[in-house]
Coordinates of C-alpha atoms and ligand atoms in Angstrom, one line a residue:
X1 CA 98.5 8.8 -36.5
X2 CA 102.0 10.6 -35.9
X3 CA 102.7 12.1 -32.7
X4 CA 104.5 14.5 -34.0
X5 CA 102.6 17.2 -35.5
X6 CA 103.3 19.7 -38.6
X7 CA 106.0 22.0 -37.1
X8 CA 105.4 25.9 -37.1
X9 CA 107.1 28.8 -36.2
X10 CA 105.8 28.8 -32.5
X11 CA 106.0 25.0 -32.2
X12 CA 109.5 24.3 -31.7
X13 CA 112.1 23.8 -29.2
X14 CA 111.1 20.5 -28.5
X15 CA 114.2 18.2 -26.9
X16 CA 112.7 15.8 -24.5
X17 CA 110.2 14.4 -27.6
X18 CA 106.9 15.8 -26.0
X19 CA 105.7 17.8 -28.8
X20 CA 104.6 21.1 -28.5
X21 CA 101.5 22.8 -30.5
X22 CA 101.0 26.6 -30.4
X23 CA 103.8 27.4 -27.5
X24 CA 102.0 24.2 -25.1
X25 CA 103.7 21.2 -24.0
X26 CA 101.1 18.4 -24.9
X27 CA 101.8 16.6 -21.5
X28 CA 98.9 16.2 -18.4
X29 CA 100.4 17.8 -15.5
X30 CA 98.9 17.7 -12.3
X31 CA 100.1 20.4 -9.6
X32 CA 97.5 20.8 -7.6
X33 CA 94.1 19.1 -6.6
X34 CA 91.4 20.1 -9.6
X35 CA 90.2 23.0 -9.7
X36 CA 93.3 24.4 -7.7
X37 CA 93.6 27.3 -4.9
X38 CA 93.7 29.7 -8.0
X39 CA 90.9 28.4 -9.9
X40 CA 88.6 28.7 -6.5
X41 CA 89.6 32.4 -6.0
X42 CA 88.6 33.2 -9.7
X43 CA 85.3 31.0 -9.0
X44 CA 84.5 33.1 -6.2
X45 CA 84.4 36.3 -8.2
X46 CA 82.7 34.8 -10.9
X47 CA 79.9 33.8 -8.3
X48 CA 79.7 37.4 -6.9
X49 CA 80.1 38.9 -11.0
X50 CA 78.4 36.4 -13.3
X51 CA 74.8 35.4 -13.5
X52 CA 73.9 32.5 -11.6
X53 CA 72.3 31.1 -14.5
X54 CA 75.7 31.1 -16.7
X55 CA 76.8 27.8 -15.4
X56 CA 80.3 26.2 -15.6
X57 CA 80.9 22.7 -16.4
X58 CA 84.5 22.3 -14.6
X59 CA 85.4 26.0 -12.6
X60 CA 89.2 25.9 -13.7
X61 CA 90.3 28.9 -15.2
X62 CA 92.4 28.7 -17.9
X63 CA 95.4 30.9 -18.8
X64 CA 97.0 28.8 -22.1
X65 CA 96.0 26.5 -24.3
X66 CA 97.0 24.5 -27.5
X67 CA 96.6 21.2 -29.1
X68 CA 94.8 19.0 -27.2
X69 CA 95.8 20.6 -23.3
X70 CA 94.4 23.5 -21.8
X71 CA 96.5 25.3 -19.4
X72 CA 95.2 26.3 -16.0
X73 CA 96.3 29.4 -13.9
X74 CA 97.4 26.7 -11.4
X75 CA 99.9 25.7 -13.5
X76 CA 97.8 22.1 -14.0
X77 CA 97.4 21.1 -17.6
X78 CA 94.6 19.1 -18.5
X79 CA 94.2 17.2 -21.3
X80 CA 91.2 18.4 -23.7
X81 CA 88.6 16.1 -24.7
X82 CA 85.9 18.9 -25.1
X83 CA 87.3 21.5 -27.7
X84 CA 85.5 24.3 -26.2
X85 CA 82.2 22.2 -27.3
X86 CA 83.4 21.3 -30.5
X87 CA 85.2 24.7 -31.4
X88 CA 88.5 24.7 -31.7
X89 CA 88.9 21.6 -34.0
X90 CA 91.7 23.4 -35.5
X91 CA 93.4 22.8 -31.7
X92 CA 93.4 26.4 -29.4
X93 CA 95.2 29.5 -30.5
X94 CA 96.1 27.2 -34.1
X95 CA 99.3 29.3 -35.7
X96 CA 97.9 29.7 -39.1
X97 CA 94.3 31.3 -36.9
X98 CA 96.1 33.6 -34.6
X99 CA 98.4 34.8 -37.8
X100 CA 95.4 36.0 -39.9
X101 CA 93.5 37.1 -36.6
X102 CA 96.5 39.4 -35.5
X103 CA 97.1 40.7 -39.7
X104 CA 93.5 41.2 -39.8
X105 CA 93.3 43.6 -36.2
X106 CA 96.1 45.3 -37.5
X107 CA 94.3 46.5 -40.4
X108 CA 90.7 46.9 -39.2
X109 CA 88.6 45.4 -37.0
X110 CA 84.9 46.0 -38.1
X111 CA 82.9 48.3 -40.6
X112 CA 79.5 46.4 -40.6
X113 CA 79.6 44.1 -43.9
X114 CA 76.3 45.8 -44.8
X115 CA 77.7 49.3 -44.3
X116 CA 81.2 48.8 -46.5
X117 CA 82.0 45.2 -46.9
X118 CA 85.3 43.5 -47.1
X119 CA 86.9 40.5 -49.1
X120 CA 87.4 38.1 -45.6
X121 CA 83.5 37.8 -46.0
X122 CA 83.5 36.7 -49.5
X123 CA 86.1 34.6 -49.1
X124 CA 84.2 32.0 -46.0
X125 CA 81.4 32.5 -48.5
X126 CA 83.0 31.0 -51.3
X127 CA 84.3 28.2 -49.0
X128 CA 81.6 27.5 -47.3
X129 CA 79.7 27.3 -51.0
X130 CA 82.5 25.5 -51.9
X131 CA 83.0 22.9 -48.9
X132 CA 79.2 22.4 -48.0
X133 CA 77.5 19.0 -49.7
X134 CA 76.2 19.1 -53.0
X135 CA 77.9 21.1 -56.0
X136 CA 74.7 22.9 -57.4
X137 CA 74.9 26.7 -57.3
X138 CA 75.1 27.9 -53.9
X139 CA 74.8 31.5 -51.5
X140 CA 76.2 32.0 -47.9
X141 CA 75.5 34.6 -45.3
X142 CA 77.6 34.9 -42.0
X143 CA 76.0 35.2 -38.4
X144 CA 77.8 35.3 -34.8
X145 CA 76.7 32.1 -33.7
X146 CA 74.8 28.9 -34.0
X147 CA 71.4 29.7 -32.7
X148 CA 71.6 32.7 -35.2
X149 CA 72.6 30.8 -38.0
X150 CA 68.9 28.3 -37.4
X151 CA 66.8 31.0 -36.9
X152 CA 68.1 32.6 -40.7
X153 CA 67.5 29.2 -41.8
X154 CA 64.1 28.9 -40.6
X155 CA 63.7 32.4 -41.7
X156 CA 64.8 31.9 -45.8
X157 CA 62.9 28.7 -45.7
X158 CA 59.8 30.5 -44.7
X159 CA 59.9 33.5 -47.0
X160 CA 61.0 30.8 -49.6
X161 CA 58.7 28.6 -49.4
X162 CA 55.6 31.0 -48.1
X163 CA 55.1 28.2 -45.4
X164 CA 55.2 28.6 -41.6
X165 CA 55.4 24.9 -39.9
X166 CA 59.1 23.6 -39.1
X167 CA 59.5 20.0 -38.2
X168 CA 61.9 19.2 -36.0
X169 CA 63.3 16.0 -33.7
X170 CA 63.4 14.5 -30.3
X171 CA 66.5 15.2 -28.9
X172 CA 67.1 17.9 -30.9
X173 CA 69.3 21.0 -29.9
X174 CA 69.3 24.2 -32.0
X175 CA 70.3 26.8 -29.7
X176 CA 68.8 28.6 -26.8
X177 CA 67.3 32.1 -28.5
X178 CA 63.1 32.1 -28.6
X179 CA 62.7 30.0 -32.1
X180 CA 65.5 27.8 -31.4
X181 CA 64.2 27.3 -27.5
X182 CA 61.0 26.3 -29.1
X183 CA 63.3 23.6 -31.6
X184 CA 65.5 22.1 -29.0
X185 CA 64.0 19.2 -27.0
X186 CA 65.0 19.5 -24.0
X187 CA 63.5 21.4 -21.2
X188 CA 65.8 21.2 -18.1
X189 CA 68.1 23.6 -18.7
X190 CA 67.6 25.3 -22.0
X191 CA 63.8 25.8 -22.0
X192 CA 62.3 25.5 -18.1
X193 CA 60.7 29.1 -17.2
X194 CA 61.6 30.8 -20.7
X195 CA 58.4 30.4 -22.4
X196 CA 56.2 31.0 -24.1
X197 CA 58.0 30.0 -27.4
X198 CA 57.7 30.7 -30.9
X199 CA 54.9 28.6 -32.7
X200 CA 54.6 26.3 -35.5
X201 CA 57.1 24.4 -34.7
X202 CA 56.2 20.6 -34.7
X203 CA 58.4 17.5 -32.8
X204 CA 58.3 13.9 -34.5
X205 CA 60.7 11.0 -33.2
X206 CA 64.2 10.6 -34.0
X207 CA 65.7 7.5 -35.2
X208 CA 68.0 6.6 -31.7
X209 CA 69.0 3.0 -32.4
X210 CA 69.9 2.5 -29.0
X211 CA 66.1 3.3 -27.5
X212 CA 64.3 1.8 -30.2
X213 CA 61.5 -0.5 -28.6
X214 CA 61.6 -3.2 -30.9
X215 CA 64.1 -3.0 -33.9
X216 CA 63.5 -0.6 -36.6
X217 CA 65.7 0.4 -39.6
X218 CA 66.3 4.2 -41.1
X219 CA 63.9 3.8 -43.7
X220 CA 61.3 2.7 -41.1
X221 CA 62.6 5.0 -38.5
X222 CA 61.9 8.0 -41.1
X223 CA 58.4 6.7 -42.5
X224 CA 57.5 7.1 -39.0
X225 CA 58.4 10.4 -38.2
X226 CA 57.4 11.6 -41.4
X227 CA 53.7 10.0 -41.4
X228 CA 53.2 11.7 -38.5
X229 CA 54.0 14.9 -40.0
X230 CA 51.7 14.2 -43.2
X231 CA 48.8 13.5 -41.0
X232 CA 49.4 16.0 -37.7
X233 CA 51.1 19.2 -39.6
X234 CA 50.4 18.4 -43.6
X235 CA 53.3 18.6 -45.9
X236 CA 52.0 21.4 -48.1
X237 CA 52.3 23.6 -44.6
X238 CA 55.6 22.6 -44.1
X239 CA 59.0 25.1 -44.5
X240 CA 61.2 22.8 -43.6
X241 CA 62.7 19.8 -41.8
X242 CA 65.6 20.9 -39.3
X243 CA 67.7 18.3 -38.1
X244 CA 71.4 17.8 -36.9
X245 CA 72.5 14.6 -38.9
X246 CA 74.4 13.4 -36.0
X247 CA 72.4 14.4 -32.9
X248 CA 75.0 16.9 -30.2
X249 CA 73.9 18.0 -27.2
X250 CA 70.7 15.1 -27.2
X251 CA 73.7 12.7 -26.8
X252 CA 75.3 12.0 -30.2
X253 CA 72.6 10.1 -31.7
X254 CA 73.4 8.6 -35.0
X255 CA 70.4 7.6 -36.7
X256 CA 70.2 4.2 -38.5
X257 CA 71.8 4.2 -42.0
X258 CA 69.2 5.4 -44.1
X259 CA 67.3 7.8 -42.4
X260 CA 68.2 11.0 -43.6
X261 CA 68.2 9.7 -47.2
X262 CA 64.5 8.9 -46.5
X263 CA 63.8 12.0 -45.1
X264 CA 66.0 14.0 -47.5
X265 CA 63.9 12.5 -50.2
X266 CA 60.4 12.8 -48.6
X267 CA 61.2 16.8 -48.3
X268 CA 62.2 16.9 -52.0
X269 CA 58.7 14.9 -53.4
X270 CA 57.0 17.5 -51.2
X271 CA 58.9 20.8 -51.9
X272 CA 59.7 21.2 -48.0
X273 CA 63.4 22.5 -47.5
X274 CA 66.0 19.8 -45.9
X275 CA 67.8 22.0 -43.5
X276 CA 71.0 20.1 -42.2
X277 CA 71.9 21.7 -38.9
X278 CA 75.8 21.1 -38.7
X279 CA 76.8 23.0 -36.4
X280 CA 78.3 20.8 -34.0
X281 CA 79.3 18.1 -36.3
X282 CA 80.5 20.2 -39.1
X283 CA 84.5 20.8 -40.4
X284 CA 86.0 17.4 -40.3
X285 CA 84.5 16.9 -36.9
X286 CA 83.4 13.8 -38.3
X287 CA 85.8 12.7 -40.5
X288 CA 84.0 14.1 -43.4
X289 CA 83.7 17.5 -44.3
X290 CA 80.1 17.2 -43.2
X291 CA 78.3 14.7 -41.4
X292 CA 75.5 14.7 -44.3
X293 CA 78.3 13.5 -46.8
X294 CA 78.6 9.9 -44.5
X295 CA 75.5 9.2 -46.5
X296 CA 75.6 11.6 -49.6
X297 CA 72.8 13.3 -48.5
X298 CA 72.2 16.9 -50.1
X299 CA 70.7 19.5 -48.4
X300 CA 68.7 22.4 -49.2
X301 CA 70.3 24.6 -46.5
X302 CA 72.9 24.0 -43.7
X303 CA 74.0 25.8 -40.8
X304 CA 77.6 25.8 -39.4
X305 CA 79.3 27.2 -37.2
X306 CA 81.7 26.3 -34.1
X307 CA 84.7 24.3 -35.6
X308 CA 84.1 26.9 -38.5
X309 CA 86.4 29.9 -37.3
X310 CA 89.6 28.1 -34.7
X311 CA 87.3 29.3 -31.7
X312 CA 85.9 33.3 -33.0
X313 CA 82.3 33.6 -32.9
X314 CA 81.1 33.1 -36.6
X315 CA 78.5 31.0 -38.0
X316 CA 76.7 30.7 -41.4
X317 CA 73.8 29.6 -43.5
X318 CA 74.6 28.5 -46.8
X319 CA 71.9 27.1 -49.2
X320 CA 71.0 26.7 -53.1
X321 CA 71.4 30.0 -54.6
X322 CA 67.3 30.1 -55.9
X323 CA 66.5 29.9 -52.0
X324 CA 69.0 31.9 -50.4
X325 CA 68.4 34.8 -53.1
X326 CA 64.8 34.6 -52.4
X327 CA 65.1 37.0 -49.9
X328 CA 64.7 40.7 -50.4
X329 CA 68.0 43.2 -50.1
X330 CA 68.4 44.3 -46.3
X331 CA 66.0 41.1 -45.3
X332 CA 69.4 39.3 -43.7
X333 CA 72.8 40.3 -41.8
X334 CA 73.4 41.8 -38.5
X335 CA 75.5 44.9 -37.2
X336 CA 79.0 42.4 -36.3
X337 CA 77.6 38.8 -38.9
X338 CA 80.9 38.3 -40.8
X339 CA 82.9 40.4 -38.3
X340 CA 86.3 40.6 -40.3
X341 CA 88.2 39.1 -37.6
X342 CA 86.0 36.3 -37.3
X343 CA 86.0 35.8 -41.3
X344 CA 90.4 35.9 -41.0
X345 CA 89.9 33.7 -38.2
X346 CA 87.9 31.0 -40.3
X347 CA 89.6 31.7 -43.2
X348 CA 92.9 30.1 -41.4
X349 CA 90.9 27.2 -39.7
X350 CA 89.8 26.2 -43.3
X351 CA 93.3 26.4 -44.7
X352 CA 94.6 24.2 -42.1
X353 CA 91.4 21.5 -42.1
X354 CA 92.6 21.2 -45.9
X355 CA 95.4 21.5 -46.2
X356 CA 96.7 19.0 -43.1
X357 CA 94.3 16.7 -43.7
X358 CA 91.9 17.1 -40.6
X359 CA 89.2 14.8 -42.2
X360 CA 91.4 12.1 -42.2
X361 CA 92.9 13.2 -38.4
X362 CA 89.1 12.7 -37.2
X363 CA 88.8 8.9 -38.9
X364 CA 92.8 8.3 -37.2
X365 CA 91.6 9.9 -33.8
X366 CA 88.3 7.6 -34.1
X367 CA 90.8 4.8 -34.9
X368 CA 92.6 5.1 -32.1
X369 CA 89.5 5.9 -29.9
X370 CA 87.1 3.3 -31.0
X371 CA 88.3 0.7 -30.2
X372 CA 89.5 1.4 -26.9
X373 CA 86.0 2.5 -26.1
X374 CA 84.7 -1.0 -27.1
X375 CA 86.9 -2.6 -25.2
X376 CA 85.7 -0.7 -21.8
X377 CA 82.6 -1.7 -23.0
X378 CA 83.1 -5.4 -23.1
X379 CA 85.0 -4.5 -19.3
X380 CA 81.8 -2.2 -17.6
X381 CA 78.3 -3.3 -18.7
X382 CA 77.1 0.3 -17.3
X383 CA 78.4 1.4 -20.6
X384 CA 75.3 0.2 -22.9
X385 CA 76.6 2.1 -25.9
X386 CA 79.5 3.0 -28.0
X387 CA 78.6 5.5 -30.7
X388 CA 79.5 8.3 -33.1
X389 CA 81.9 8.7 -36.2
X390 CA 85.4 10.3 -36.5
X391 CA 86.3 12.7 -33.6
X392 CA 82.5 12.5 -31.9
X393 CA 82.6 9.6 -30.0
X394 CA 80.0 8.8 -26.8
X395 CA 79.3 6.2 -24.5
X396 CA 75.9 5.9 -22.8
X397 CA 75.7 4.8 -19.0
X398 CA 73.1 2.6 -17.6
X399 CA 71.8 0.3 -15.2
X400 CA 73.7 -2.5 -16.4
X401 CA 72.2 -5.0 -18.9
X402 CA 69.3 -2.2 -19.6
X403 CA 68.9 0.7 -21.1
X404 CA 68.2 2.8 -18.4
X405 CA 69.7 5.8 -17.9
X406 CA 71.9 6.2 -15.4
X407 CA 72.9 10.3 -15.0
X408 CA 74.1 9.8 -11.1
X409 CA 77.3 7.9 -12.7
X410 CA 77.7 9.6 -15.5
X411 CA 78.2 12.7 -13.4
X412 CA 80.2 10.9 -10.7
X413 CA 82.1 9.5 -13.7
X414 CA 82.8 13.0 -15.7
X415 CA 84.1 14.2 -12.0
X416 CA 86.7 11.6 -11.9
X417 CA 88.1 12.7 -15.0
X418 CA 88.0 16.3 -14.4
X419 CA 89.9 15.4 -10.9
X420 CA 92.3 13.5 -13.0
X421 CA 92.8 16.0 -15.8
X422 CA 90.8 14.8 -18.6
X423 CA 88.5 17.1 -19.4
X424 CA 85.1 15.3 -20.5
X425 CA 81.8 16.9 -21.0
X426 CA 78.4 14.8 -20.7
X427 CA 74.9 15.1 -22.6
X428 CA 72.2 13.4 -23.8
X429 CA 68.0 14.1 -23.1
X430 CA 68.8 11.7 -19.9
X431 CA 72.1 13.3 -19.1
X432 CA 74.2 9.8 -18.8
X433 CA 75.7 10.5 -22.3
X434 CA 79.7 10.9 -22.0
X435 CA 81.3 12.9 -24.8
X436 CA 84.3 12.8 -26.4
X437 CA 85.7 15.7 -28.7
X438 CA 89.1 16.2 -29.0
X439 CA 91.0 18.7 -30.6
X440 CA 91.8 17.4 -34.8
X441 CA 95.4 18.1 -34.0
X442 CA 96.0 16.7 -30.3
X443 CA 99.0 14.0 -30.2
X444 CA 97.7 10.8 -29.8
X445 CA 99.8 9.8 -26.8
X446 CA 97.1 11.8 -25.1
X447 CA 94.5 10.2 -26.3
X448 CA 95.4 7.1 -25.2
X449 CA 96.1 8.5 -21.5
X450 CA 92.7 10.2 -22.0
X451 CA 91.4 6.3 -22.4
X452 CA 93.0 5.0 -19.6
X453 CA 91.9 8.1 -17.2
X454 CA 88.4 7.4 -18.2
X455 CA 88.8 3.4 -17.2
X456 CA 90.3 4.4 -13.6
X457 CA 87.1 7.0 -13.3
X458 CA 84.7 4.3 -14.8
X459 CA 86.4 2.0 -11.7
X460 CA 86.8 5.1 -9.0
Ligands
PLP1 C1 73.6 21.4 -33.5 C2 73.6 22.7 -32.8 N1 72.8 23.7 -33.3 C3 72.8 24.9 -32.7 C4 73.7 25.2 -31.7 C5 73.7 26.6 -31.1 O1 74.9 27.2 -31.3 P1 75.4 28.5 -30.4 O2 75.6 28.0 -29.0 O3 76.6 29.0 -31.1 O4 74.2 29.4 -30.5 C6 74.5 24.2 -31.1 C7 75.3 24.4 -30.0 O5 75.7 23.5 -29.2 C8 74.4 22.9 -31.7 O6 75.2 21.9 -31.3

């Protein structure tokens, strides 16, 4: 990896050899303490405007951003190992996103697609058909945002199949709207007091090769999961199978090679749609176009959504043509789904994920990234766990020399590195998952210095 990045228009003027990327200076600069005097006035309001129940990971505001720092109205700049939650892969206000974006407000901003539609709409469609695994005949339809784009997906699979049972995994996170409450695992915070949730929605085990009791591979891992299903929900009730081929917010679980092979092929003997939710690690996020082509695995359906659109809300289902066109006219869509700003937003994110190569960024960043995590590893035995592909990268904190969870340090640890400038976010069922998504495009000086920050808060 370069540390100097494809010039544009807004990127130049760049004499002391710090690069910049969309007008930012990709340098950590630290002018107050974190969050600054600023920051704490904005977070005051926000306590007397906002919901209590909108939480905020790290209360500094931010004011500019680009590449892989985020600029605070403090005048601090933070280095960004977050994205936004995996959004702005394309880096923050990306040139080639903010030109279509402002070209497309200057000509309209919204007609409902379902009212008068537009070409921006067709055009994600067609990449999405295009991009997504497999090469059979494919439809798309475009949503607002993640949860949306599951709950379509259970919906086609349903009226599809005429079935009403959806598997779905431990760990899992789809999204925090009734049917995709009732998907996601976790209870404390997404689920606790929101119920009662939608039904036939069935949880077999995931394959986490960390917490496995006694070793198991991803063929075993799936016959597992799936006998349970035969025998608890019967195939011949099942839609579909939902899972996220590389786990997010359940802590970047990557199943054991194998598993989603077995259970792509178990759905397919049993005519139960393979639903690939890859919403967080979709768009080069994991140095493949999809997570699901790591393995050449084919689903029926898949849902994307943040990297998709350079940090607009869009999302989409996209599926074999026979399913998707199952559904009767006026049966999908959504008064803003494919907003046209939103489409000429994506439409520039995909341009630049092809045409600069952000697949193979991810498998550099992960070069670079990799094995720097190992090595803190081998230094701090509370890190039991170094895991993920291209630019989703974790580490899971323990006791040391056991696998229990440890969610005190991995706070106290994420602190340290907001306090320092890095900014980190954590996961994981047991919260002592540490996550690591940086920006496609951000310099790799910074990740390094990201690295280091992270040793001095694993020692702080
Ligand atoms: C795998 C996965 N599915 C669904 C969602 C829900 O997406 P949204 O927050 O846009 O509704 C997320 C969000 O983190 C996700 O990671």
């Amino acid at each position: 990896m370069t540390d100097t990045l494809q010039p544009s228009a807004r990127d130049a003027g760049n004499e002391s050899g710090v690069p910049i990327i969309s007008g930012v200076r990709q340098q950590r600069v630290l002018r107050t303490a974190i969050p600054g005097p600023r920051s704490q006035q904005l977070q005051e309001r926000k306590t007397a405007a906002v919901a209590a129940g909108v939480g905020v990971t790290l209360p500094v505001y931010i004011a500019a951003a680009g590449g892989g720092i985020l600029v605070d109205v403090d005048g601090n700049q933070l280095i960004d190992f977050g994205s936004g939650i995996a959004v702005t892969t394309v880096g923050n206000a990306a040139p080639r996103v903010v030109d279509g974006v402002r070209d497309q407000v200057d000509r309209f901003t919204h007609t409902c697609f379902m009212v008068t539609p537009y070409e921006g709409y067709l055009q994600v469609c067609e990449a999405l058909n295009r991009l997504t695994p497999g090469n059979h005949d494919k439809r798309s339809m475009l949503v607002n945002s993640g949860a949306e784009a599951v709950e379509n997906a259970v919906k086609i699979a349903r009226r599809y199949t005429g079935r009403d049972a959806v598997a779905v995994f431990d760990h899992a996170y789809h999204g925090r709207t009734n049917l995709t409450m009732a998907m996601t695992a976790k209870n404390m915070p997404y689920k606790d007091g929101f119920g009662p949730f939608a039904g036939e929605i069935y949880r077999v085990p995931m394959s986490y090769p960390f917490r496995e009791p006694a070793p198991i591979d991803g063929a075993g891992a799936a016959a597992r999961a799936l006998s349970l299903l035969d025998k608890q929900v019967g195939a011949n009730r099942l839609a579909a199978v939902v899972v996220e081929p590389i786990q997010g917010e359940g802590g970047f679980v990557v199943p054991a090679p194998g598993f989603l092979p077995a259970v792509a092929a178990w759905c397919r003997a049993n005519h139960v749609l393979f639903v690939a939710d890859e919403i967080q690690s979709g768009f080069a996020r994991t140095g493949d176009m999809f997570a699901c082509d790591h393995e050449g695995v084919v689903p029926d359906l898949v849902t994307t959504a943040k990297g998709i659109a350079g940090g607009l809300p869009l999302a989409g289902v996209t599926g074999r043509s026979e399913i998707m066109d199952s559904v009767h006219s006026g049966g999908l869509g959504g008064t803003y789904g494919g907003n046209p700003v939103a489409c000429a937003a994506a439409l520039g994110a995909i341009a630049m994920i092809e045409q600069d190569d952000l697949v193979g960024a991810a498998r550099r960043i992960e070069a670079v990234l990799r094995p720097r995590l190992e090595a803190l590893a081998a230094r701090h035995p509370e890190i039991g766990d170094v895991r993920g592909r291209g630019a989703m990268l974790a580490i899971e904190i323990v006791a040391p020399g056991t696998t229990t969870p440890d969610a005190a340090r991995t706070s106290r640890v994420s602190a340290a590195c907001h306090a320092a400038g890095l900014v980190t976010l954590t996961c994981g069922t047991y919260g002592n998952v540490l996550r690591f998504l940086p920006p496609l495009v951000i310099p790799e000086s910074l990740l390094v210095e990201g690295i280091e920050l992270l040793e001095q808060a694993l020692g702080s």
